[in-house]
Each structure stands twice: as structure tokens, then as C-alpha cells.
PDB file of C-alpha atoms and ligand atoms in Angstrom:
ATOM      1  CA  MET Z  12      29.811 256.911 122.465  1.00  0.00           C
ATOM      2  CA  SER Z  13      28.001 259.307 120.133  1.00  0.00           C
ATOM      3  CA  LYS Z  14      27.795 258.569 116.391  1.00  0.00           C
ATOM      4  CA  LYS Z  15      31.057 259.344 114.566  1.00  0.00           C
ATOM      5  CA  SER Z  16      31.070 262.079 111.912  1.00  0.00           C
ATOM      6  CA  LYS Z  17      32.129 261.277 108.305  1.00  0.00           C
ATOM      7  CA  LYS Z  18      35.409 263.114 108.953  1.00  0.00           C
ATOM      8  CA  GLU Z  19      36.121 261.050 112.085  1.00  0.00           C
ATOM      9  CA  VAL Z  20      35.351 257.792 110.280  1.00  0.00           C
ATOM     10  CA  SER Z  21      37.633 258.634 107.316  1.00  0.00           C
ATOM     11  CA  ARG Z  22      40.404 259.740 109.700  1.00  0.00           C
ATOM     12  CA  GLU Z  23      40.228 256.470 111.639  1.00  0.00           C
ATOM     13  CA  ILE Z  24      40.223 254.408 108.439  1.00  0.00           C
ATOM     14  CA  GLY Z  25      43.149 256.470 107.093  1.00  0.00           C
ATOM     15  CA  LEU Z  26      45.127 255.726 110.278  1.00  0.00           C
ATOM     16  CA  GLU Z  27      44.220 252.049 110.068  1.00  0.00           C
ATOM     17  CA  VAL Z  28      45.390 251.762 106.446  1.00  0.00           C
ATOM     18  CA  GLY Z  29      48.507 253.833 107.250  1.00  0.00           C
ATOM     19  CA  TYR Z  30      49.338 251.488 110.103  1.00  0.00           C
ATOM     20  CA  LEU Z  31      48.745 248.311 108.036  1.00  0.00           C
ATOM     21  CA  CYS Z  32      50.943 249.489 105.123  1.00  0.00           C
ATOM     22  CA  GLY Z  33      53.626 251.103 107.310  1.00  0.00           C
ATOM     23  CA  ASN Z  34      53.857 248.109 109.619  1.00  0.00           C
ATOM     24  CA  TYR Z  35      53.942 245.539 106.812  1.00  0.00           C
ATOM     25  CA  PHE Z  36      56.313 247.272 104.383  1.00  0.00           C
ATOM     26  CA  LEU Z  37      58.406 249.523 106.602  1.00  0.00           C
ATOM     27  CA  LYS Z  38      58.429 247.924 110.073  1.00  0.00           C
ATOM     28  CA  MET Z  39      56.696 251.030 111.443  1.00  0.00           C
ATOM     29  CA  ASN Z  40      55.079 250.547 114.840  1.00  0.00           C
ATOM     30  CA  HIS Z  41      53.990 254.084 115.615  1.00  0.00           C
ATOM     31  CA  LEU Z  42      51.540 256.453 113.969  1.00  0.00           C
ATOM     32  CA  HIS Z  43      53.455 259.677 114.484  1.00  0.00           C
ATOM     33  CA  TYR Z  44      56.051 261.587 112.468  1.00  0.00           C
ATOM     34  CA  GLY Z  45      59.649 260.562 112.797  1.00  0.00           C
ATOM     35  CA  TYR Z  46      62.202 262.714 114.592  1.00  0.00           C
ATOM     36  CA  TRP Z  47      65.137 262.945 112.156  1.00  0.00           C
ATOM     37  CA  LYS Z  48      68.284 263.270 114.201  1.00  0.00           C
ATOM     38  CA  GLU Z  49      71.344 264.681 112.502  1.00  0.00           C
ATOM     39  CA  GLY Z  50      73.188 261.896 110.691  1.00  0.00           C
ATOM     40  CA  LEU Z  51      70.128 259.674 110.088  1.00  0.00           C
ATOM     41  CA  GLU Z  52      69.817 259.291 106.313  1.00  0.00           C
ATOM     42  CA  LEU Z  53      66.501 260.543 104.958  1.00  0.00           C
ATOM     43  CA  ASP Z  54      65.272 257.288 103.504  1.00  0.00           C
ATOM     44  CA  ILE Z  55      61.832 255.715 103.838  1.00  0.00           C
ATOM     45  CA  THR Z  56      63.400 252.528 105.259  1.00  0.00           C
ATOM     46  CA  ASN Z  57      64.745 254.638 108.153  1.00  0.00           C
ATOM     47  CA  LEU Z  58      61.332 256.028 109.070  1.00  0.00           C
ATOM     48  CA  HIS Z  59      60.812 253.433 111.809  1.00  0.00           C
ATOM     49  CA  ILE Z  60      64.148 254.503 113.384  1.00  0.00           C
ATOM     50  CA  ALA Z  61      63.089 258.155 113.267  1.00  0.00           C
ATOM     51  CA  GLN Z  62      59.767 257.201 114.896  1.00  0.00           C
ATOM     52  CA  ASP Z  63      61.594 255.388 117.698  1.00  0.00           C
ATOM     53  CA  GLU Z  64      63.678 258.561 118.204  1.00  0.00           C
ATOM     54  CA  TYR Z  65      60.460 260.556 118.519  1.00  0.00           C
ATOM     55  CA  ALA Z  66      59.215 258.170 121.217  1.00  0.00           C
ATOM     56  CA  LYS Z  67      62.553 258.455 123.066  1.00  0.00           C
ATOM     57  CA  LEU Z  68      62.377 262.238 122.880  1.00  0.00           C
ATOM     58  CA  VAL Z  69      58.897 262.320 124.409  1.00  0.00           C
ATOM     59  CA  ILE Z  70      59.846 259.877 127.178  1.00  0.00           C
ATOM     60  CA  SER Z  71      62.990 261.875 128.014  1.00  0.00           C
ATOM     61  CA  HIS Z  72      60.798 264.904 128.830  1.00  0.00           C
ATOM     62  CA  ILE Z  73      58.611 263.184 131.431  1.00  0.00           C
ATOM     63  CA  PRO Z  74      59.179 264.850 134.807  1.00  0.00           C
ATOM     64  CA  LYS Z  75      60.784 262.690 137.513  1.00  0.00           C
ATOM     65  CA  SER Z  76      57.786 262.798 139.881  1.00  0.00           C
ATOM     66  CA  VAL Z  77      55.415 261.197 137.315  1.00  0.00           C
ATOM     67  CA  LYS Z  78      54.238 257.651 138.040  1.00  0.00           C
ATOM     68  CA  THR Z  79      50.836 257.416 136.338  1.00  0.00           C
ATOM     69  CA  ILE Z  80      50.116 258.460 132.753  1.00  0.00           C
ATOM     70  CA  LEU Z  81      47.062 258.725 130.524  1.00  0.00           C
ATOM     71  CA  ASP Z  82      48.016 258.534 126.831  1.00  0.00           C
ATOM     72  CA  VAL Z  83      45.340 260.332 124.838  1.00  0.00           C
ATOM     73  CA  GLY Z  84      45.062 259.248 121.191  1.00  0.00           C
ATOM     74  CA  CYS Z  85      47.483 256.405 121.824  1.00  0.00           C
ATOM     75  CA  GLY Z  86      47.527 255.033 118.261  1.00  0.00           C
ATOM     76  CA  THR Z  87      49.062 251.562 118.286  1.00  0.00           C
ATOM     77  CA  GLY Z  88      50.067 251.664 121.967  1.00  0.00           C
ATOM     78  CA  GLN Z  89      53.781 251.343 121.203  1.00  0.00           C
ATOM     79  CA  ILE Z  90      54.858 254.324 123.319  1.00  0.00           C
ATOM     80  CA  ASP Z  91      52.722 252.869 126.105  1.00  0.00           C
ATOM     81  CA  LYS Z  92      54.575 249.570 125.931  1.00  0.00           C
ATOM     82  CA  LEU Z  93      57.872 251.450 126.320  1.00  0.00           C
ATOM     83  CA  LEU Z  94      56.437 253.423 129.243  1.00  0.00           C
ATOM     84  CA  LEU Z  95      55.082 250.292 130.971  1.00  0.00           C
ATOM     85  CA  ASP Z  96      58.444 248.573 130.526  1.00  0.00           C
ATOM     86  CA  LYS Z  97      60.048 251.556 132.253  1.00  0.00           C
ATOM     87  CA  GLY Z  98      57.770 251.076 135.270  1.00  0.00           C
ATOM     88  CA  PHE Z  99      55.112 253.748 134.668  1.00  0.00           C
ATOM     89  CA  LYS Z 100      51.441 252.884 135.182  1.00  0.00           C
ATOM     90  CA  VAL Z 101      49.784 253.754 131.871  1.00  0.00           C
ATOM     91  CA  ASP Z 102      46.193 253.954 130.664  1.00  0.00           C
ATOM     92  CA  CYS Z 103      45.374 254.406 126.976  1.00  0.00           C
ATOM     93  CA  LEU Z 104      42.588 256.275 125.207  1.00  0.00           C
ATOM     94  CA  SER Z 105      41.593 256.027 121.575  1.00  0.00           C
ATOM     95  CA  PRO Z 106      38.281 256.144 119.707  1.00  0.00           C
ATOM     96  CA  SER Z 107      39.489 253.542 117.180  1.00  0.00           C
ATOM     97  CA  ASN Z 108      38.040 250.090 117.627  1.00  0.00           C
ATOM     98  CA  TYR Z 109      40.598 248.520 115.265  1.00  0.00           C
ATOM     99  CA  LEU Z 110      43.659 250.172 116.858  1.00  0.00           C
ATOM    100  CA  ASN Z 111      42.363 249.319 120.325  1.00  0.00           C
ATOM    101  CA  SER Z 112      42.210 245.641 119.379  1.00  0.00           C
ATOM    102  CA  LYS Z 113      45.911 245.893 118.398  1.00  0.00           C
ATOM    103  CA  ILE Z 114      46.724 247.592 121.722  1.00  0.00           C
ATOM    104  CA  ARG Z 115      44.952 244.824 123.644  1.00  0.00           C
ATOM    105  CA  GLU Z 116      47.099 242.255 121.800  1.00  0.00           C
ATOM    106  CA  LEU Z 117      50.224 244.256 122.620  1.00  0.00           C
ATOM    107  CA  LEU Z 118      49.566 245.227 126.221  1.00  0.00           C
ATOM    108  CA  GLY Z 119      47.174 242.557 127.495  1.00  0.00           C
ATOM    109  CA  ASP Z 120      45.850 243.586 130.915  1.00  0.00           C
ATOM    110  CA  ARG Z 121      48.808 245.848 131.735  1.00  0.00           C
ATOM    111  CA  SER Z 122      46.794 248.905 130.757  1.00  0.00           C
ATOM    112  CA  ASN Z 123      43.233 250.108 130.971  1.00  0.00           C
ATOM    113  CA  ILE Z 124      41.973 251.142 127.517  1.00  0.00           C
ATOM    114  CA  TYR Z 125      39.237 253.742 127.188  1.00  0.00           C
ATOM    115  CA  GLU Z 126      37.492 253.379 123.828  1.00  0.00           C
ATOM    116  CA  SER Z 127      36.283 256.937 123.522  1.00  0.00           C
ATOM    117  CA  THR Z 128      37.138 260.358 122.223  1.00  0.00           C
ATOM    118  CA  TYR Z 129      38.849 262.510 124.834  1.00  0.00           C
ATOM    119  CA  GLU Z 130      36.000 264.999 124.644  1.00  0.00           C
ATOM    120  CA  GLU Z 131      33.610 262.271 125.861  1.00  0.00           C
ATOM    121  CA  LEU Z 132      35.833 260.596 128.448  1.00  0.00           C
ATOM    122  CA  GLN Z 133      34.257 259.905 131.829  1.00  0.00           C
ATOM    123  CA  THR Z 134      36.370 258.444 134.604  1.00  0.00           C
ATOM    124  CA  GLU Z 135      36.964 258.804 138.319  1.00  0.00           C
ATOM    125  CA  LYS Z 136      40.681 258.081 137.847  1.00  0.00           C
ATOM    126  CA  ARG Z 137      43.304 260.828 138.103  1.00  0.00           C
ATOM    127  CA  TYR Z 138      46.810 260.873 136.582  1.00  0.00           C
ATOM    128  CA  ASP Z 139      50.222 262.478 137.229  1.00  0.00           C
ATOM    129  CA  MET Z 140      50.620 263.221 133.527  1.00  0.00           C
ATOM    130  CA  ILE Z 141      48.356 263.291 130.478  1.00  0.00           C
ATOM    131  CA  GLN Z 142      50.109 263.094 127.128  1.00  0.00           C
ATOM    132  CA  PHE Z 143      49.081 263.903 123.583  1.00  0.00           C
ATOM    133  CA  CYS Z 144      51.517 262.641 120.942  1.00  0.00           C
ATOM    134  CA  GLU Z 145      50.304 264.008 117.631  1.00  0.00           C
ATOM    135  CA  SER Z 146      46.732 263.639 118.829  1.00  0.00           C
ATOM    136  CA  PHE Z 147      46.087 267.097 120.285  1.00  0.00           C
ATOM    137  CA  GLN Z 148      45.320 268.451 116.796  1.00  0.00           C
ATOM    138  CA  TYR Z 149      42.201 266.238 116.581  1.00  0.00           C
ATOM    139  CA  ILE Z 150      40.681 267.339 119.876  1.00  0.00           C
ATOM    140  CA  ASP Z 151      38.705 270.456 120.627  1.00  0.00           C
ATOM    141  CA  ILE Z 152      41.204 272.734 122.446  1.00  0.00           C
ATOM    142  CA  GLU Z 153      38.878 274.037 125.151  1.00  0.00           C
ATOM    143  CA  LYS Z 154      37.551 270.579 125.958  1.00  0.00           C
ATOM    144  CA  ALA Z 155      41.089 269.123 125.940  1.00  0.00           C
ATOM    145  CA  LEU Z 156      42.277 271.746 128.434  1.00  0.00           C
ATOM    146  CA  SER Z 157      39.284 271.501 130.763  1.00  0.00           C
ATOM    147  CA  ASN Z 158      39.314 267.680 130.762  1.00  0.00           C
ATOM    148  CA  THR Z 159      43.055 267.576 131.345  1.00  0.00           C
ATOM    149  CA  HIS Z 160      42.756 269.920 134.308  1.00  0.00           C
ATOM    150  CA  LYS Z 161      39.981 267.701 135.693  1.00  0.00           C
ATOM    151  CA  PHE Z 162      41.748 264.346 135.160  1.00  0.00           C
ATOM    152  CA  LEU Z 163      45.148 265.428 136.520  1.00  0.00           C
ATOM    153  CA  ASN Z 164      46.318 264.981 140.092  1.00  0.00           C
ATOM    154  CA  LYS Z 165      47.429 268.063 142.016  1.00  0.00           C
ATOM    155  CA  ASN Z 166      50.563 269.539 140.356  1.00  0.00           C
ATOM    156  CA  GLY Z 167      50.111 267.089 137.463  1.00  0.00           C
ATOM    157  CA  TYR Z 168      51.567 267.622 133.987  1.00  0.00           C
ATOM    158  CA  MET Z 169      50.235 267.918 130.445  1.00  0.00           C
ATOM    159  CA  LEU Z 170      52.640 266.966 127.663  1.00  0.00           C
ATOM    160  CA  ILE Z 171      51.738 267.904 124.098  1.00  0.00           C
ATOM    161  CA  CYS Z 172      53.925 266.980 121.145  1.00  0.00           C
ATOM    162  CA  ASP Z 173      52.164 268.134 118.000  1.00  0.00           C
ATOM    163  CA  ILE Z 174      51.802 270.353 114.944  1.00  0.00           C
ATOM    164  CA  PHE Z 175      50.357 273.860 115.076  1.00  0.00           C
ATOM    165  CA  LYS Z 176      49.407 276.169 112.195  1.00  0.00           C
ATOM    166  CA  LYS Z 177      51.511 279.317 112.188  1.00  0.00           C
ATOM    167  CA  ASP Z 178      49.918 282.634 111.473  1.00  0.00           C
ATOM    168  CA  VAL Z 179      51.459 283.329 108.074  1.00  0.00           C
ATOM    169  CA  GLN Z 180      50.066 284.660 104.828  1.00  0.00           C
ATOM    170  CA  GLY Z 181      49.282 282.265 101.969  1.00  0.00           C
ATOM    171  CA  LYS Z 182      47.623 278.944 101.366  1.00  0.00           C
ATOM    172  CA  CYS Z 183      49.319 275.848 102.737  1.00  0.00           C
ATOM    173  CA  ALA Z 184      49.193 272.549 100.819  1.00  0.00           C
ATOM    174  CA  LEU Z 185      49.404 270.605 104.094  1.00  0.00           C
ATOM    175  CA  SER Z 186      46.600 270.074 106.560  1.00  0.00           C
ATOM    176  CA  GLY Z 187      46.882 269.422 110.283  1.00  0.00           C
ATOM    177  CA  GLY Z 188      47.285 271.294 113.529  1.00  0.00           C
ATOM    178  CA  HIS Z 189      45.309 273.771 115.570  1.00  0.00           C
ATOM    179  CA  ARG Z 190      45.849 277.437 114.831  1.00  0.00           C
ATOM    180  CA  LEU Z 191      48.754 278.578 116.986  1.00  0.00           C
ATOM    181  CA  TYR Z 192      47.240 281.944 117.891  1.00  0.00           C
ATOM    182  CA  LYS Z 193      44.025 280.234 119.020  1.00  0.00           C
ATOM    183  CA  PHE Z 194      45.922 277.683 121.131  1.00  0.00           C
ATOM    184  CA  ASN Z 195      48.097 280.415 122.685  1.00  0.00           C
ATOM    185  CA  GLU Z 196      45.030 282.493 123.465  1.00  0.00           C
ATOM    186  CA  LEU Z 197      43.230 279.581 125.176  1.00  0.00           C
ATOM    187  CA  ILE Z 198      46.213 278.130 127.047  1.00  0.00           C
ATOM    188  CA  GLY Z 199      47.051 281.668 128.203  1.00  0.00           C
ATOM    189  CA  LYS Z 200      43.711 281.791 130.043  1.00  0.00           C
ATOM    190  CA  ALA Z 201      43.820 278.171 131.305  1.00  0.00           C
ATOM    191  CA  PRO Z 202      45.158 277.147 134.742  1.00  0.00           C
ATOM    192  CA  PHE Z 203      48.453 275.699 133.501  1.00  0.00           C
ATOM    193  CA  LYS Z 204      52.004 277.001 133.681  1.00  0.00           C
ATOM    194  CA  LEU Z 205      54.537 276.396 130.923  1.00  0.00           C
ATOM    195  CA  ILE Z 206      57.507 274.320 132.055  1.00  0.00           C
ATOM    196  CA  GLU Z 207      59.174 273.483 128.767  1.00  0.00           C
ATOM    197  CA  GLN Z 208      58.864 274.355 125.096  1.00  0.00           C
ATOM    198  CA  LEU Z 209      60.900 272.720 122.361  1.00  0.00           C
ATOM    199  CA  ASP Z 210      60.624 273.508 118.647  1.00  0.00           C
ATOM    200  CA  ILE Z 211      61.158 270.302 116.653  1.00  0.00           C
ATOM    201  CA  THR Z 212      59.865 271.554 113.283  1.00  0.00           C
ATOM    202  CA  GLY Z 213      63.288 271.095 111.668  1.00  0.00           C
ATOM    203  CA  GLN Z 214      63.546 267.466 112.805  1.00  0.00           C
ATOM    204  CA  THR Z 215      59.995 266.524 111.760  1.00  0.00           C
ATOM    205  CA  ALA Z 216      59.739 268.433 108.434  1.00  0.00           C
ATOM    206  CA  PRO Z 217      61.787 265.779 106.518  1.00  0.00           C
ATOM    207  CA  ASN Z 218      58.761 263.447 106.856  1.00  0.00           C
ATOM    208  CA  MET Z 219      56.953 265.640 104.355  1.00  0.00           C
ATOM    209  CA  ASP Z 220      59.719 265.256 101.763  1.00  0.00           C
ATOM    210  CA  LEU Z 221      59.580 261.492 102.220  1.00  0.00           C
ATOM    211  CA  MET Z 222      55.787 261.322 101.882  1.00  0.00           C
ATOM    212  CA  ASN Z 223      55.872 263.656  98.877  1.00  0.00           C
ATOM    213  CA  ASP Z 224      58.419 261.398  97.229  1.00  0.00           C
ATOM    214  CA  VAL Z 225      56.210 258.320  97.797  1.00  0.00           C
ATOM    215  CA  ILE Z 226      53.093 260.117  96.515  1.00  0.00           C
ATOM    216  CA  GLN Z 227      54.746 261.546  93.382  1.00  0.00           C
ATOM    217  CA  ASN Z 228      56.748 258.436  92.479  1.00  0.00           C
ATOM    218  CA  VAL Z 229      54.523 255.559  93.623  1.00  0.00           C
ATOM    219  CA  VAL Z 230      50.946 256.486  94.554  1.00  0.00           C
ATOM    220  CA  ARG Z 231      50.250 258.885  91.674  1.00  0.00           C
ATOM    221  CA  PRO Z 232      51.721 256.713  88.896  1.00  0.00           C
ATOM    222  CA  ALA Z 233      49.974 253.639  90.358  1.00  0.00           C
ATOM    223  CA  ILE Z 234      46.584 255.412  90.355  1.00  0.00           C
ATOM    224  CA  ASN Z 235      47.173 256.673  86.799  1.00  0.00           C
ATOM    225  CA  ALA Z 236      48.037 253.150  85.640  1.00  0.00           C
ATOM    226  CA  GLY Z 237      44.865 251.788  87.304  1.00  0.00           C
ATOM    227  CA  VAL Z 238      42.744 254.450  85.591  1.00  0.00           C
ATOM    228  CA  ARG Z 239      44.366 253.666  82.206  1.00  0.00           C
ATOM    229  CA  LEU Z 240      43.585 249.979  82.690  1.00  0.00           C
ATOM    230  CA  ALA Z 241      39.968 250.753  83.593  1.00  0.00           C
ATOM    231  CA  GLU Z 242      39.688 253.072  80.546  1.00  0.00           C
ATOM    232  CA  SER Z 243      40.978 250.348  78.249  1.00  0.00           C
ATOM    233  CA  ARG Z 244      38.168 248.051  79.449  1.00  0.00           C
ATOM    234  CA  GLN Z 245      35.250 250.397  80.245  1.00  0.00           C
ATOM    235  CA  ALA Z 246      36.008 253.738  78.605  1.00  0.00           C
ATOM    236  CA  THR Z 247      32.465 255.113  78.794  1.00  0.00           C
ATOM    237  CA  ALA Z 248      31.891 254.085  82.408  1.00  0.00           C
ATOM    238  CA  VAL Z 249      35.205 255.681  83.473  1.00  0.00           C
ATOM    239  CA  LYS Z 250      34.332 258.874  81.597  1.00  0.00           C
ATOM    240  CA  VAL Z 251      30.961 259.053  83.369  1.00  0.00           C
ATOM    241  CA  ILE Z 252      32.502 258.362  86.812  1.00  0.00           C
ATOM    242  CA  LYS Z 253      35.207 261.008  86.220  1.00  0.00           C
ATOM    243  CA  TRP Z 254      32.562 263.546  85.233  1.00  0.00           C
ATOM    244  CA  LEU Z 255      30.185 262.695  88.101  1.00  0.00           C
ATOM    245  CA  TYR Z 256      32.940 262.907  90.699  1.00  0.00           C
ATOM    246  CA  ARG Z 257      35.004 265.647  89.020  1.00  0.00           C
ATOM    247  CA  LYS Z 258      34.816 268.040  92.002  1.00  0.00           C
ATOM    248  CA  LYS Z 259      35.719 265.347  94.519  1.00  0.00           C
ATOM    249  CA  ILE Z 260      38.592 264.099  92.315  1.00  0.00           C
ATOM    250  CA  GLU Z 261      39.963 267.644  91.934  1.00  0.00           C
ATOM    251  CA  LYS Z 262      39.706 268.168  95.720  1.00  0.00           C
ATOM    252  CA  LEU Z 263      41.568 264.909  96.434  1.00  0.00           C
ATOM    253  CA  LYS Z 264      44.265 265.790  93.872  1.00  0.00           C
ATOM    254  CA  THR Z 265      44.829 269.208  95.475  1.00  0.00           C
ATOM    255  CA  LYS Z 266      44.779 267.782  98.999  1.00  0.00           C
ATOM    256  CA  TYR Z 267      47.020 264.743  98.554  1.00  0.00           C
ATOM    257  CA  CYS Z 268      48.907 265.044  95.269  1.00  0.00           C
ATOM    258  CA  SER Z 269      50.050 268.667  95.185  1.00  0.00           C
ATOM    259  CA  GLU Z 270      53.788 268.899  94.597  1.00  0.00           C
ATOM    260  CA  ASN Z 271      54.017 271.584  97.306  1.00  0.00           C
ATOM    261  CA  ARG Z 272      53.650 269.055 100.118  1.00  0.00           C
ATOM    262  CA  THR Z 273      57.325 269.432 101.033  1.00  0.00           C
ATOM    263  CA  GLY Z 274      59.482 269.941 104.115  1.00  0.00           C
ATOM    264  CA  GLU Z 275      60.011 273.594 103.108  1.00  0.00           C
ATOM    265  CA  GLU Z 276      56.250 274.174 102.942  1.00  0.00           C
ATOM    266  CA  PHE Z 277      55.904 272.510 106.345  1.00  0.00           C
ATOM    267  CA  LYS Z 278      58.569 274.774 107.896  1.00  0.00           C
ATOM    268  CA  LYS Z 279      56.909 277.845 106.417  1.00  0.00           C
ATOM    269  CA  PHE Z 280      53.390 277.137 107.637  1.00  0.00           C
ATOM    270  CA  LYS Z 281      53.716 274.816 110.648  1.00  0.00           C
ATOM    271  CA  LEU Z 282      55.322 274.662 114.038  1.00  0.00           C
ATOM    272  CA  TYR Z 283      55.925 271.226 115.553  1.00  0.00           C
ATOM    273  CA  GLN Z 284      56.545 271.600 119.254  1.00  0.00           C
ATOM    274  CA  LEU Z 285      56.897 269.634 122.430  1.00  0.00           C
ATOM    275  CA  LEU Z 286      55.156 271.467 125.258  1.00  0.00           C
ATOM    276  CA  LEU Z 287      55.145 270.578 128.934  1.00  0.00           C
ATOM    277  CA  TYR Z 288      52.707 272.312 131.274  1.00  0.00           C
ATOM    278  CA  GLN Z 289      52.012 271.925 134.976  1.00  0.00           C
ATOM    279  CA  LYS Z 290      48.530 272.180 136.382  1.00  0.00           C
ATOM    280  CA  ILE Z 291      47.796 275.129 138.664  1.00  0.00           C
ATOM    281  CA  ASP Z 292      45.141 274.312 141.280  1.00  0.00           C
TER     282      ASP Z 292
HETATM  283  C1  LIG K  21      48.470 260.514 114.445  1.00  0.00           C
HETATM  284  S1  LIG K  21      47.798 259.359 115.553  1.00  0.00           S
HETATM  285  C2  LIG K  21      49.019 259.391 116.857  1.00  0.00           C
HETATM  286  C3  LIG K  21      49.050 258.096 117.605  1.00  0.00           C
HETATM  287  C4  LIG K  21      50.054 257.956 118.741  1.00  0.00           C
HETATM  288  N1  LIG K  21      49.858 258.945 119.769  1.00  0.00           N
HETATM  289  C5  LIG K  21      51.464 257.970 118.257  1.00  0.00           C
HETATM  290  O1  LIG K  21      52.229 258.842 118.701  1.00  0.00           O
HETATM  291  O2  LIG K  21      51.845 257.087 117.464  1.00  0.00           O
HETATM  292  C6  LIG K  21      46.422 260.232 116.248  1.00  0.00           C
HETATM  293  C7  LIG K  21      45.659 259.496 117.314  1.00  0.00           C
HETATM  294  O3  LIG K  21      44.629 260.346 117.833  1.00  0.00           O
HETATM  295  C8  LIG K  21      43.436 259.597 117.983  1.00  0.00           C
HETATM  296  N2  LIG K  21      42.287 260.518 118.012  1.00  0.00           N
HETATM  297  C9  LIG K  21      41.653 261.112 116.976  1.00  0.00           C
HETATM  298  N3  LIG K  21      40.631 261.873 117.428  1.00  0.00           N
HETATM  299  C10 LIG K  21      40.624 261.757 118.782  1.00  0.00           C
HETATM  300  C11 LIG K  21      39.802 262.304 119.809  1.00  0.00           C
HETATM  301  N4  LIG K  21      38.805 263.143 119.554  1.00  0.00           N
HETATM  302  N5  LIG K  21      40.074 261.949 121.107  1.00  0.00           N
HETATM  303  C12 LIG K  21      41.108 261.121 121.374  1.00  0.00           C
HETATM  304  N6  LIG K  21      41.914 260.586 120.440  1.00  0.00           N
HETATM  305  C13 LIG K  21      41.685 260.903 119.150  1.00  0.00           C
HETATM  306  C14 LIG K  21      43.479 258.601 116.845  1.00  0.00           C
HETATM  307  O4  LIG K  21      42.651 257.476 117.073  1.00  0.00           O
HETATM  308  C15 LIG K  21      44.966 258.226 116.869  1.00  0.00           C
HETATM  309  O5  LIG K  21      45.189 257.213 117.821  1.00  0.00           O
END
């Protein structure tokens, strides 16, 4: 595997920390957004239920003919456990060494795990369906489409459940997702036909309100308290560090602590959709 970029390393560590905290404090097993069904109270302690609903939604859209699946960017392998229990043959792919060790604990030898990015995957195996649950956004679109066409059996399926950036004016406080116009342009030229398209932006946007609440009411005050403590002990050193890293600190504040990171902002700038395509040979 080629050397990981700084961005890839920080993304993997972010996912690892997210998984450790979410799993320990909130019983979360997955690394995706929750799907907030009507009636489910928007409360952080319900996030694991919403995540299970997301997994159920994805599984309910698998075509009947599918027997073998490759899960690209499989996170913790929880969806794969559900799929294996339902009788599918499932292989997993993830570039994360830490998450892969968790998947091995969970799945044992029931699944073959490729420790690689999808862009670099090399295999002779072919699958009836290749799925991307909130992982498509991290993969180069052209490479994802060409690899998927190559690794699918005849008439195989590609299932994508992920965020896309809408083409609207203004600056969005939230990152994530390929540009929708770019994806539409490339998929339009690729040998796939659209079978199903489901907009789940409304059911996933509440995650942003939850995260915003945690950041504004827990993370931010906790960081401020830590800084105050450090200032009370080493005022000059803190001043110097703040000045040296002022640009980085400002960037982090804008990226993670902006109060605009809400469900409304998400609905304005993003589209979260489940897409099912069939390969054309
Ligand atoms: C947000 S997590 C989603 C995990 C899982 N699919 C789920 O639904 O819980 C994104 C996943 O994409 C993986 N990923 C990131 N870059 C990738 C790449 N270039 N190729 C394949 N997987 C990648 C990460 O390691 C992680 O497992």
C-alpha cells in the first residue's frame, strides 16, 4: 500500500477516536449517520438506534439475486455481520489497520478483509454487489466507478448510500461529500443504469443538530476549561503556543466549532441519497 497522506492519516485517526468514544459512551457500533425515523426522539442516547435503522434501510434495498457482496469502507464491520447472519457471502475493505483488527475480532474467518484503499484494490474475485455506506465520499469518483465495473459480476449492482454537495450558492459550514454535479456528470457517462434513488436528507440531517449540541455544550466548554487551567499554570507558554498556532486554531474553530453546523445547514447544502445502479456490460 502506498504511503498515506496527512489527510488520510487524520481521517483514520478521527474515525478511530469517534468509534472508541461512541462505542464506549453511546453503545454505537457503526460509523455512519443515523437514520431518524419518525417518532424516534432526537436524543444522543438514541443515536445507536438510528444507526441500526440506517443499516436496516441499506439491507432492505439489496436486490433479491445478490449472494456475494464487497463492502467498501466497511468501518467496524457491523453491517457485514448482519449481512453474513442473513446468509450473504461478504468481503470487507478498509484502509484502517485499527478498524480492521476490530473487524477480525467480530467476524473471524467468515469474511475476507482487504486492507487497502479501494483505489488500490487488486483482486481476481468478482461480486454480485459492491456497497459504499458513507464511504463513497472518500474515494476518487472515476476510480470508484471503473473499479466497481471491473469487480462486479455480469449484471451486478453498485449500492451507494452517502452525502453529496448540492450546487447552491454560499459557503457551507459542513464538509463531506462529492460535488453532485461532478458525480452526475461521471455516472452519466459510466456503464451503469440507475435502478433506485432515495433521498434521505431529511432523516439524516438531525445528526448535525445532535453533533452541534455536543460540540457547543460539551466539547467547546471542555476545551476552554482546559485552556484556562493551562493559562493559570503556564500563562506565557500558552500565549506563545496560541500565537504560533493562531492560523491553525482559527481554522479548527471555523471547521468544527461554528454554530452553523446544523440540520438546516445540512439540508440546504447537502443531499444524502441511497443509489442503486446495475452494471451494463
Ligand atoms: C464514515 S466511515 C463508514 C463506515 C461504514 N461503512 C459504516 O457504514 O459504518 C468511512 C469508511 O471509509 C473508509 N475509507 C476512507 N477512505 C477510503 C478509501 N480510499 N478506500 C476505501 N475505504 C476508505 C474508512 O476507513 C471508513 O471505514
